[in-house]
Amino acid sequence: MLLTSNSFIDPLAPPIAGVRHPFVPSTNMKAVIAGAGACFADAEIAQAAIDLTELPTYEICVLYIGTASYDINLYKERQTCQFHKMGCHVKSLNIANSSLTFEEMKRLVEGATIIL
């Protein structure tokens, strides 16, 4: 199937083989933008992300999505350590070494309060 720039895909429709659905962000999406590396290991940056949620930390689920090289646990720990210390729940979605189905990945993303 060929889609042109004039094509419309209903983001809520079931997937069509060979066609990607566009990402439709929440209308209340907020962002803390930081450079590469262990920026979120900085307590002030992690706290800024937490503050944007307006939730107590015990209700926050942080989803860490590393790139292929960041599937390594050491890098995940560096990026998420402050969130752990502050009482957030942390989950990860590995990209290189994952056997999750599309639906499992979708549930992880949809259940996240903060995505790294």
mmCIF file of C-alpha atoms in Angstrom:
data_model
loop_
_atom_site.group_PDB
_atom_site.id
_atom_site.type_symbol
_atom_site.label_atom_id
_atom_site.label_comp_id
_atom_site.label_asym_id
_atom_site.label_seq_id
_atom_site.Cartn_x
_atom_site.Cartn_y
_atom_site.Cartn_z
ATOM 1 C CA MET A 1 0.000 0.000 0.000
ATOM 2 C CA LEU A 2 1.358 3.412 -0.937
ATOM 3 C CA LEU A 3 0.401 6.388 1.172
ATOM 4 C CA THR A 4 0.850 9.925 -0.077
ATOM 5 C CA SER A 5 1.094 13.094 1.963
ATOM 6 C CA ASN A 6 -2.655 13.511 1.399
ATOM 7 C CA SER A 7 -3.447 10.104 2.889
ATOM 8 C CA PHE A 8 -5.181 9.866 6.235
ATOM 9 C CA ILE A 9 -4.567 7.147 8.788
ATOM 10 C CA ASP A 10 -6.877 6.936 11.761
ATOM 11 C CA PRO A 11 -4.471 6.507 14.717
ATOM 12 C CA LEU A 12 -7.120 4.514 16.597
ATOM 13 C CA ALA A 13 -7.745 2.059 13.756
ATOM 14 C CA PRO A 14 -6.271 -1.435 13.970
ATOM 15 C CA PRO A 15 -2.840 -1.788 12.342
ATOM 16 C CA ILE A 16 -2.657 -2.426 8.611
ATOM 17 C CA ALA A 17 0.141 -4.766 7.542
ATOM 18 C CA GLY A 18 3.064 -2.788 6.172
ATOM 19 C CA VAL A 19 1.716 0.609 7.282
ATOM 20 C CA ARG A 20 2.937 2.491 10.331
ATOM 21 C CA HIS A 21 0.525 4.566 12.314
ATOM 22 C CA PRO A 22 1.698 8.046 13.261
ATOM 23 C CA PHE A 23 2.498 8.863 16.862
ATOM 24 C CA VAL A 24 -0.311 10.925 18.316
ATOM 25 C CA PRO A 25 0.964 12.587 21.490
ATOM 26 C CA SER A 26 -1.202 13.476 24.420
ATOM 27 C CA THR A 27 -2.501 17.012 24.296
ATOM 28 C CA ASN A 28 -0.922 17.662 27.693
ATOM 29 C CA MET A 29 2.576 16.391 26.830
ATOM 30 C CA LYS A 30 5.413 18.257 28.537
ATOM 31 C CA ALA A 31 9.157 17.839 28.062
ATOM 32 C CA VAL A 32 12.477 18.286 29.787
ATOM 33 C CA ILE A 33 15.002 18.443 26.971
ATOM 34 C CA ALA A 34 18.570 17.455 27.835
ATOM 35 C CA GLY A 35 21.681 16.496 25.911
ATOM 36 C CA ALA A 36 23.136 13.044 25.474
ATOM 37 C CA GLY A 37 24.809 11.224 28.301
ATOM 38 C CA ALA A 38 23.675 10.834 31.871
ATOM 39 C CA CYS A 39 21.762 14.127 32.151
ATOM 40 C CA PHE A 40 18.968 12.606 34.195
ATOM 41 C CA ALA A 41 21.517 11.357 36.708
ATOM 42 C CA ASP A 42 21.569 14.989 37.835
ATOM 43 C CA ALA A 43 19.064 15.356 40.683
ATOM 44 C CA GLU A 44 17.909 18.813 39.553
ATOM 45 C CA ILE A 45 17.109 17.629 36.019
ATOM 46 C CA ALA A 46 15.284 14.535 37.297
ATOM 47 C CA GLN A 47 13.342 16.720 39.738
ATOM 48 C CA ALA A 48 12.354 19.072 36.892
ATOM 49 C CA ALA A 49 10.823 16.121 35.026
ATOM 50 C CA ILE A 50 9.031 14.945 38.167
ATOM 51 C CA ASP A 51 7.685 18.441 38.852
ATOM 52 C CA LEU A 52 6.100 18.580 35.389
ATOM 53 C CA THR A 53 3.928 15.557 36.212
ATOM 54 C CA GLU A 54 2.337 17.237 39.250
ATOM 55 C CA LEU A 55 2.106 13.757 40.804
ATOM 56 C CA PRO A 56 3.630 12.267 43.949
ATOM 57 C CA THR A 57 6.670 10.186 43.053
ATOM 58 C CA TYR A 58 5.052 6.917 44.163
ATOM 59 C CA GLU A 59 2.505 7.388 41.337
ATOM 60 C CA ILE A 60 5.142 8.060 38.655
ATOM 61 C CA CYS A 61 6.266 5.358 36.250
ATOM 62 C CA VAL A 62 9.490 6.177 34.407
ATOM 63 C CA LEU A 63 10.028 4.229 31.197
ATOM 64 C CA TYR A 64 13.634 4.078 30.054
ATOM 65 C CA ILE A 65 14.010 3.473 26.318
ATOM 66 C CA GLY A 66 17.677 3.057 25.571
ATOM 67 C CA THR A 67 19.087 2.990 22.101
ATOM 68 C CA ALA A 68 20.784 -0.217 21.053
ATOM 69 C CA SER A 69 23.983 0.526 22.986
ATOM 70 C CA TYR A 70 22.044 1.787 25.984
ATOM 71 C CA ASP A 71 20.217 -1.521 26.483
ATOM 72 C CA ILE A 72 23.227 -2.233 28.674
ATOM 73 C CA ASN A 73 22.040 -2.153 32.291
ATOM 74 C CA LEU A 74 24.886 0.115 33.456
ATOM 75 C CA TYR A 75 23.670 2.978 31.241
ATOM 76 C CA LYS A 76 20.046 2.501 32.287
ATOM 77 C CA GLU A 77 21.097 2.689 35.938
ATOM 78 C CA ARG A 78 23.002 5.940 35.316
ATOM 79 C CA GLN A 79 19.987 7.583 33.661
ATOM 80 C CA THR A 80 17.376 6.365 36.149
ATOM 81 C CA CYS A 81 19.190 6.357 39.511
ATOM 82 C CA GLN A 82 17.734 9.686 40.657
ATOM 83 C CA PHE A 83 14.202 8.601 39.817
ATOM 84 C CA HIS A 84 14.734 5.437 41.903
ATOM 85 C CA LYS A 85 16.103 7.494 44.792
ATOM 86 C CA MET A 86 13.110 9.831 44.630
ATOM 87 C CA GLY A 87 10.626 6.955 44.823
ATOM 88 C CA CYS A 88 9.493 6.562 41.210
ATOM 89 C CA HIS A 89 8.805 3.201 39.604
ATOM 90 C CA VAL A 90 11.266 2.546 36.761
ATOM 91 C CA LYS A 91 10.744 0.166 33.848
ATOM 92 C CA SER A 92 12.755 -0.279 30.681
ATOM 93 C CA LEU A 93 11.987 -1.044 27.077
ATOM 94 C CA ASN A 94 15.062 -2.574 25.501
ATOM 95 C CA ILE A 95 15.456 -1.959 21.802
ATOM 96 C CA ALA A 96 18.315 -4.255 20.749
ATOM 97 C CA ASN A 97 17.586 -7.226 22.975
ATOM 98 C CA SER A 98 13.836 -7.416 23.244
ATOM 99 C CA SER A 99 11.392 -10.217 22.673
ATOM 100 C CA LEU A 100 8.374 -8.093 23.543
ATOM 101 C CA THR A 101 5.395 -8.001 21.229
ATOM 102 C CA PHE A 102 4.105 -4.748 19.769
ATOM 103 C CA GLU A 103 1.189 -4.828 22.221
ATOM 104 C CA GLU A 104 3.537 -5.277 25.202
ATOM 105 C CA MET A 105 5.665 -2.347 24.020
ATOM 106 C CA LYS A 106 2.557 -0.243 23.511
ATOM 107 C CA ARG A 107 1.350 -1.005 27.062
ATOM 108 C CA LEU A 108 4.720 0.033 28.503
ATOM 109 C CA VAL A 109 4.667 3.347 26.637
ATOM 110 C CA GLU A 110 1.037 4.069 27.421
ATOM 111 C CA GLY A 111 1.570 3.279 31.106
ATOM 112 C CA ALA A 112 4.527 5.624 31.468
ATOM 113 C CA THR A 113 4.326 8.993 33.154
ATOM 114 C CA ILE A 114 7.896 9.938 32.142
ATOM 115 C CA ILE A 115 9.756 8.519 29.142
ATOM 116 C CA LEU A 116 13.550 8.745 28.936
#
